[in-house]
CSV table of C-alpha atoms and ligand atoms in Angstrom, one decimal:
chain,number,residue,atom,x,y,z
A,15,MET,CA,0.7,43.7,14.4
A,16,SER,CA,1.1,46.9,12.4
A,17,ALA,CA,-1.0,47.0,9.3
A,18,LEU,CA,1.0,46.7,6.1
A,19,THR,CA,-0.5,47.9,2.9
A,20,CYS,CA,-0.1,47.2,-0.8
A,21,GLU,CA,2.5,49.4,-2.5
A,22,ARG,CA,0.3,49.7,-5.6
A,23,CYS,CA,-3.3,50.0,-4.4
A,24,GLY,CA,-3.0,50.8,-0.7
A,25,ALA,CA,-5.2,47.9,0.4
A,26,PRO,CA,-4.3,46.2,3.7
A,27,LEU,CA,-2.3,43.0,3.1
A,28,PRO,CA,-3.1,39.6,4.4
A,29,ILE,CA,-0.2,38.8,6.9
A,30,THR,CA,0.5,36.2,9.6
A,31,PRO,CA,3.6,36.0,11.8
A,32,GLU,CA,4.9,33.4,9.3
A,33,THR,CA,4.4,35.4,6.1
A,34,ILE,CA,7.5,36.2,4.1
A,35,VAL,CA,5.8,37.4,0.9
A,36,SER,CA,2.3,38.8,0.8
A,37,ILE,CA,0.1,39.1,-2.3
A,38,CYS,CA,-2.5,41.9,-2.4
A,39,GLU,CA,-6.0,40.3,-2.5
A,40,TYR,CA,-7.3,43.2,-4.6
A,41,CYS,CA,-4.6,43.8,-7.2
A,42,GLY,CA,-2.2,40.8,-7.0
A,43,TYR,CA,0.8,43.0,-6.3
A,44,PRO,CA,3.5,41.3,-4.2
A,45,ARG,CA,5.3,42.8,-1.2
A,46,ILE,CA,8.3,41.3,0.5
A,47,ILE,CA,7.8,41.0,4.3
A,48,ALA,CA,10.8,39.0,5.4
A,49,SER,CA,12.4,37.4,2.4
A,50,THR,CA,15.8,37.7,0.7
A,51,ALA,CA,14.3,36.8,-2.7
A,52,ARG,CA,13.7,39.4,-5.3
A,53,LEU,CA,10.3,40.6,-6.3
A,54,GLU,CA,11.3,40.5,-10.0
A,55,GLU,CA,11.7,36.7,-9.7
A,56,MET,CA,8.2,35.9,-8.4
A,57,TYR,CA,5.8,34.5,-10.9
A,58,LEU,CA,2.1,33.7,-11.2
A,59,ILE,CA,1.0,30.8,-13.3
A,60,ARG,CA,-2.2,31.8,-15.2
A,61,SER,CA,-5.2,29.7,-14.4
A,62,LEU,CA,-8.1,28.6,-16.4
A,63,SER,CA,-11.4,29.9,-15.2
A,64,ARG,CA,-13.7,28.1,-12.8
A,65,ASP,CA,-16.0,27.1,-15.7
A,66,GLN,CA,-13.2,25.9,-17.8
A,67,ILE,CA,-11.9,23.8,-14.9
A,68,ILE,CA,-15.4,22.2,-14.4
A,69,HIS,CA,-15.5,21.5,-18.1
A,70,LYS,CA,-12.0,19.8,-17.9
A,71,PHE,CA,-13.4,17.8,-14.9
A,72,TRP,CA,-16.3,16.3,-16.9
A,73,ASP,CA,-13.9,15.7,-19.8
A,74,GLN,CA,-11.7,13.6,-17.7
A,75,VAL,CA,-14.6,11.7,-16.2
A,76,GLU,CA,-15.8,10.9,-19.7
A,77,LYS,CA,-12.4,9.6,-20.7
A,78,ASP,CA,-11.8,7.5,-17.7
A,79,PHE,CA,-13.0,3.9,-18.1
A,80,ASP,CA,-13.9,3.5,-14.4
A,81,LEU,CA,-15.1,7.0,-13.6
A,82,ARG,CA,-17.5,7.4,-16.5
A,83,ARG,CA,-19.7,4.6,-15.1
A,84,PHE,CA,-20.5,7.0,-12.2
A,85,ARG,CA,-21.1,10.0,-14.5
A,86,LYS,CA,-24.9,10.0,-14.2
A,87,ARG,CA,-24.8,9.7,-10.5
A,88,MET,CA,-22.0,12.3,-10.0
A,89,GLN,CA,-22.9,15.7,-8.5
A,90,ILE,CA,-20.4,18.5,-8.0
A,91,VAL,CA,-20.8,19.8,-4.4
A,92,ASP,CA,-17.9,22.3,-4.2
A,93,VAL,CA,-15.2,23.8,-6.4
A,94,GLU,CA,-12.2,25.4,-4.7
A,95,GLY,CA,-9.2,27.1,-6.4
A,96,PHE,CA,-6.0,28.5,-4.8
A,97,TYR,CA,-2.5,29.4,-5.5
A,98,ILE,CA,0.3,27.4,-3.9
A,99,PRO,CA,3.7,29.1,-3.4
A,100,VAL,CA,6.5,26.9,-4.6
A,101,TRP,CA,10.3,27.4,-5.0
A,102,VAL,CA,11.4,25.8,-8.3
A,103,GLY,CA,15.0,25.6,-9.5
A,104,SER,CA,17.3,23.1,-10.9
A,105,VAL,CA,20.1,21.1,-9.2
A,106,ALA,CA,23.0,19.0,-10.4
A,107,VAL,CA,23.9,15.9,-8.4
A,108,GLU,CA,27.4,14.4,-8.7
A,109,GLY,CA,29.1,11.6,-7.0
A,110,VAL,CA,29.7,7.9,-6.9
A,111,CYS,CA,27.7,4.8,-5.8
A,112,GLU,CA,29.4,1.5,-5.0
A,113,TYR,CA,27.3,-1.6,-4.7
A,114,LEU,CA,27.6,-5.4,-4.6
A,115,GLU,CA,26.3,-7.7,-7.3
A,116,ILE,CA,26.4,-11.4,-7.9
A,117,GLU,CA,28.0,-12.5,-11.1
A,118,ASP,CA,28.8,-16.2,-11.8
A,119,LYS,CA,28.0,-17.0,-8.2
A,120,ARG,CA,30.7,-14.6,-7.1
A,121,VAL,CA,30.1,-11.3,-5.3
A,122,VAL,CA,31.4,-8.4,-7.4
A,123,ARG,CA,31.9,-4.8,-6.2
A,124,ARG,CA,30.7,-2.3,-8.8
A,125,SER,CA,31.1,1.4,-9.0
A,126,GLU,CA,28.7,3.7,-10.8
A,127,PRO,CA,29.2,7.5,-11.2
A,128,ILE,CA,26.2,9.7,-10.3
A,129,ALA,CA,25.9,12.7,-12.6
A,130,TYR,CA,22.6,14.3,-13.5
A,131,GLU,CA,20.7,17.5,-13.4
A,132,THR,CA,17.0,17.7,-12.4
A,133,PRO,CA,14.4,20.4,-11.9
A,134,ILE,CA,13.5,20.6,-8.2
A,135,GLY,CA,10.6,22.1,-6.4
A,136,PHE,CA,9.8,22.8,-2.8
A,137,CYS,CA,6.5,24.0,-1.4
A,138,ALA,CA,7.0,27.3,0.5
A,139,ARG,CA,4.6,26.3,3.3
A,140,ARG,CA,5.1,24.7,6.7
A,141,ALA,CA,2.4,22.1,6.3
A,142,VAL,CA,3.0,20.4,3.0
A,143,ALA,CA,1.0,17.2,3.6
A,144,ALA,CA,-2.0,18.9,2.0
A,145,PHE,CA,-3.8,16.9,-0.7
A,146,ALA,CA,-2.2,17.0,-4.2
A,147,VAL,CA,0.5,19.6,-3.4
A,148,THR,CA,3.6,17.5,-4.4
A,149,ASP,CA,1.6,16.2,-7.3
A,150,VAL,CA,0.8,19.6,-8.8
A,151,ILE,CA,4.5,20.6,-8.3
A,152,TYR,CA,5.6,17.6,-10.2
A,153,HIS,CA,3.2,18.3,-13.0
A,154,PHE,CA,4.3,21.9,-13.2
A,155,MET,CA,8.0,20.8,-13.6
A,156,LYS,CA,6.9,18.4,-16.3
A,157,THR,CA,4.9,20.9,-18.3
A,158,PHE,CA,7.1,23.9,-17.6
A,159,ASP,CA,6.5,26.5,-20.2
A,160,GLU,CA,7.4,30.2,-20.0
A,161,LYS,CA,4.3,31.2,-21.9
A,162,LEU,CA,2.3,30.0,-18.9
A,163,PHE,CA,3.4,32.6,-16.4
A,164,VAL,CA,3.7,36.2,-15.7
A,165,ARG,CA,6.0,38.1,-13.3
A,166,LEU,CA,3.8,39.2,-10.4
A,167,ILE,CA,5.0,42.8,-10.7
A,168,ASP,CA,3.9,42.8,-14.4
A,169,LEU,CA,0.4,41.4,-13.6
A,170,SER,CA,-2.2,44.1,-14.2
A,171,PRO,CA,-5.0,44.6,-11.6
A,172,GLU,CA,-7.5,43.8,-14.4
A,173,GLU,CA,-5.9,40.5,-15.2
A,174,TRP,CA,-5.7,39.7,-11.5
A,175,GLU,CA,-9.4,40.5,-11.1
A,176,ARG,CA,-10.2,38.0,-13.9
A,177,THR,CA,-8.2,35.1,-12.5
A,178,LYS,CA,-7.8,35.7,-8.9
A,179,LEU,CA,-7.9,32.8,-6.4
A,180,LYS,CA,-7.1,32.5,-2.8
A,181,VAL,CA,-3.4,32.7,-2.3
A,182,LEU,CA,-1.9,30.3,0.3
A,183,ASN,CA,0.6,32.0,2.7
A,184,THR,CA,4.3,31.9,1.7
A,185,GLU,CA,6.1,30.8,4.8
A,186,ILE,CA,9.5,29.4,3.9
A,187,ASP,CA,12.2,31.6,2.5
A,188,VAL,CA,14.6,30.8,-0.3
A,189,SER,CA,17.7,30.3,1.9
A,190,GLU,CA,15.9,27.7,4.0
A,191,ALA,CA,14.3,26.1,1.0
A,192,LYS,CA,17.7,25.8,-0.7
A,193,ASP,CA,19.3,24.0,2.1
A,194,ARG,CA,16.4,21.5,2.2
A,195,MET,CA,16.4,21.0,-1.6
A,196,LEU,CA,20.2,20.3,-1.7
A,197,GLU,CA,19.9,17.8,1.1
A,198,ASP,CA,16.8,16.2,-0.3
A,199,ALA,CA,18.3,16.0,-3.8
A,200,ILE,CA,21.0,13.7,-2.4
A,201,ASP,CA,18.4,11.5,-0.7
A,202,LEU,CA,16.5,11.2,-4.0
A,203,ALA,CA,19.7,10.3,-5.8
A,204,ARG,CA,20.4,7.6,-3.2
A,205,HIS,CA,16.8,6.4,-3.5
A,206,LYS,CA,17.4,5.7,-7.2
A,207,HIS,CA,19.8,2.9,-6.1
A,208,GLY,CA,17.3,1.6,-3.6
A,209,THR,CA,17.2,-2.0,-4.7
A,210,LYS,CA,21.0,-2.4,-4.8
A,211,THR,CA,23.2,-3.5,-2.0
A,212,VAL,CA,25.0,-0.2,-1.6
A,213,VAL,CA,28.3,-0.3,0.2
A,214,PHE,CA,29.5,3.2,-0.5
A,215,PHE,CA,27.7,6.3,-1.5
A,216,ASP,CA,29.0,9.8,-1.8
A,217,ALA,CA,27.3,12.7,-3.6
A,218,ARG,CA,27.2,16.5,-3.7
A,219,SER,CA,24.5,18.7,-5.0
A,220,MET,CA,24.5,22.2,-6.3
A,221,PHE,CA,22.1,24.6,-7.9
A,222,MET,CA,22.4,25.1,-11.6
A,223,GLN,CA,19.5,27.5,-11.5
A,224,GLU,CA,18.6,29.3,-8.3
A,225,PRO,CA,15.1,28.7,-7.1
A,226,ARG,CA,12.4,31.2,-8.0
A,227,LEU,CA,9.0,31.6,-6.4
A,228,TYR,CA,6.0,30.4,-8.5
A,229,PHE,CA,2.4,30.6,-7.5
A,230,LEU,CA,0.8,27.5,-8.9
A,231,PRO,CA,-3.0,27.4,-9.3
A,232,LEU,CA,-4.6,24.2,-8.0
A,233,TRP,CA,-8.3,23.4,-8.1
A,234,ILE,CA,-10.1,20.8,-6.1
A,235,ILE,CA,-13.5,19.6,-7.2
A,236,TYR,CA,-15.6,17.8,-4.6
A,237,TYR,CA,-18.4,15.6,-5.9
A,238,ARG,CA,-20.9,13.2,-4.5
A,239,VAL,CA,-21.7,9.7,-5.7
A,240,GLY,CA,-24.4,8.1,-3.6
A,241,SER,CA,-23.6,8.9,0.0
A,242,GLY,CA,-19.8,9.4,-0.5
A,243,VAL,CA,-17.9,12.6,-1.3
A,244,TYR,CA,-14.8,12.3,-3.5
A,245,ARG,CA,-12.4,14.8,-4.8
A,246,MET,CA,-10.3,15.5,-7.9
A,247,ALA,CA,-7.3,17.9,-8.0
A,248,LEU,CA,-6.7,19.6,-11.3
A,249,ALA,CA,-3.7,21.7,-12.3
A,250,GLY,CA,-5.0,25.2,-13.0
A,251,TRP,CA,-3.0,25.9,-16.1
A,252,ASP,CA,-4.0,22.9,-18.2
A,253,GLY,CA,-6.9,21.3,-16.2
A,254,CYS,CA,-5.0,18.0,-15.9
A,255,ARG,CA,-6.0,15.6,-13.1
A,256,VAL,CA,-3.0,15.4,-10.8
A,257,ALA,CA,-4.5,13.5,-7.9
A,258,ALA,CA,-7.9,12.2,-6.9
A,259,SER,CA,-9.9,10.0,-4.5
A,260,GLU,CA,-12.4,8.1,-6.6
A,261,PRO,CA,-15.3,5.8,-6.0
A,262,VAL,CA,-14.7,2.1,-6.7
A,263,LEU,CA,-17.0,-0.1,-8.7
A,264,LEU,CA,-18.8,-2.5,-6.5
A,265,LEU,CA,-19.7,-4.7,-9.4
A,266,ARG,CA,-16.8,-7.1,-9.1
A,267,ARG,CA,-17.5,-7.6,-5.4
A,268,ALA,CA,-21.2,-8.1,-6.1
A,269,VAL,CA,-20.6,-10.6,-8.9
A,270,TYR,CA,-18.4,-12.6,-6.6
A,271,VAL,CA,-21.0,-12.7,-3.8
A,272,ALA,CA,-23.8,-13.5,-6.2
A,273,GLY,CA,-21.6,-16.2,-7.7
A,274,VAL,CA,-21.2,-17.9,-4.3
A,275,SER,CA,-24.9,-17.7,-3.6
A,276,GLY,CA,-25.7,-19.0,-7.1
A,277,ALA,CA,-23.4,-22.0,-6.5
A,278,ILE,CA,-25.3,-22.8,-3.3
A,279,VAL,CA,-28.6,-22.6,-5.0
A,280,ALA,CA,-27.4,-25.0,-7.6
A,281,ALA,CA,-26.0,-27.3,-4.9
A,282,SER,CA,-29.2,-27.3,-3.0
A,283,PHE,CA,-31.1,-28.1,-6.2
A,284,LEU,CA,-28.8,-30.9,-7.0
A,285,GLY,CA,-29.0,-32.0,-3.3
A,286,SER,CA,-32.8,-32.3,-3.4
A,287,PHE,CA,-32.4,-35.1,-5.9
A,288,LEU,CA,-29.8,-36.8,-3.8
A,289,HIS,CA,-30.8,-36.4,-0.3
A,290,LEU,CA,-33.4,-34.3,1.6
A,291,GLN,CA,-31.0,-33.4,4.4
A,292,VAL,CA,-28.4,-32.1,2.1
A,293,ALA,CA,-31.1,-30.0,0.4
A,294,ILE,CA,-32.2,-28.5,3.8
A,295,LEU,CA,-28.6,-27.7,4.7
A,296,GLY,CA,-28.1,-26.2,1.2
A,297,ALA,CA,-31.2,-24.0,1.6
A,298,LEU,CA,-30.0,-22.9,5.0
A,299,LEU,CA,-26.6,-21.9,3.7
A,300,PHE,CA,-28.3,-20.1,0.8
A,301,ILE,CA,-30.4,-18.0,3.2
A,302,LEU,CA,-27.3,-17.2,5.3
A,303,PHE,CA,-25.3,-16.2,2.2
A,304,SER,CA,-28.1,-14.1,0.9
A,305,LEU,CA,-28.4,-12.3,4.2
A,306,ALA,CA,-24.6,-11.7,4.2
A,307,TYR,CA,-24.9,-10.4,0.7
A,308,ILE,CA,-27.8,-8.0,1.5
A,309,LEU,CA,-26.0,-6.8,4.7
A,310,GLY,CA,-22.8,-6.4,2.7
A,311,ARG,CA,-24.5,-4.3,0.1
A,312,ALA,CA,-26.2,-2.2,2.8
A,313,THR,CA,-22.9,-1.6,4.6
A,314,VAL,CA,-21.1,-0.8,1.4
A,315,GLY,CA,-23.9,1.7,0.4
A,316,GLY,CA,-23.2,3.7,3.6
A,317,THR,CA,-19.4,3.5,3.5
A,318,ARG,CA,-17.0,5.5,1.5
A,319,ILE,CA,-15.1,3.1,-0.7
A,320,GLU,CA,-12.4,4.9,-2.7
A,321,HIS,CA,-9.1,4.5,-4.3
A,322,LEU,CA,-6.4,7.1,-4.7
A,323,TYR,CA,-5.4,8.3,-8.1
A,324,ARG,CA,-1.8,9.4,-8.1
A,325,LYS,CA,1.1,9.3,-10.5
A,326,GLU,CA,4.3,8.3,-9.0
A,327,VAL,CA,6.0,11.4,-7.8
A,328,PRO,CA,9.6,11.3,-6.6
A,329,THR,CA,9.6,13.3,-3.3
A,330,ALA,CA,11.6,13.4,-0.1
A,331,ARG,CA,10.0,15.4,2.7
A,332,GLY,CA,8.1,17.7,0.3
A,333,THR,CA,11.0,18.2,-2.2
A,334,VAL,CA,9.9,17.1,-5.6
A,335,ALA,CA,12.4,16.2,-8.3
A,336,TRP,CA,12.5,14.0,-11.4
B,424,ZN,ZN1,-3.0,46.0,-4.2
């Protein structure tokens, strides 16, 4: 592969066979490799610094009722920040949905017009299943603010130097992204009528605003609690938690097991007054339960018990809308 260089600083550009737009690692200047999009319509969302992001992380731990109980045992093991290329535009969906409904014990056919406009985002990468990607796109569309971003061609090398992060490769061009977004917008519209008995559905989608390429900063903080490693994804521009895998309090489980053992102790006590054999049986059961409890704790201690923190994001195959 021939070496392509940055048109501003002359540094060699990071390129793979899939790359359609490359961002210079040294000065942040973009170069179109195989895209029909315009350089003037590519934007970088400014990110908080690594220290500010770590601060936001502890802030959110402090504010979270469940997480703050782990605070003293939490240890950050890694902090990773990168820019994700995302096409963001806005689509209008129009059409009609007919469905059946029961009214006064009779089946009635109803018709509802579909007419709405929504921001729509699509990750410009082939593998979109990565952690928190659709979540950060959704958060971006919700907090969309022109003060947050800068055109890549206007970004000074000095500013890039201050805020630069690894840039994930841009692999899907605007024409392909548009086809997918229009198709997925209809699926999402249909999904809104999911619980109804739909008998007829017809909708069209069109762009009200053509998609532009935005590079969204996403940070992932990996932290340890006991022997488990968990992660929190934060949006780079405001430090908001967009997705996370978090440790789960074992207290409830422990209380339950302890409660069962306690009941058996009580029963065996009571039994000793009633009958010796019952007392022996009770004591045996107590020992068995205690063993199960201790083993249970030991297993739990070595296993990763987590729950996923996510807001509900309306997506269809990587397309994110309202
Ligand atoms: Zn450069």
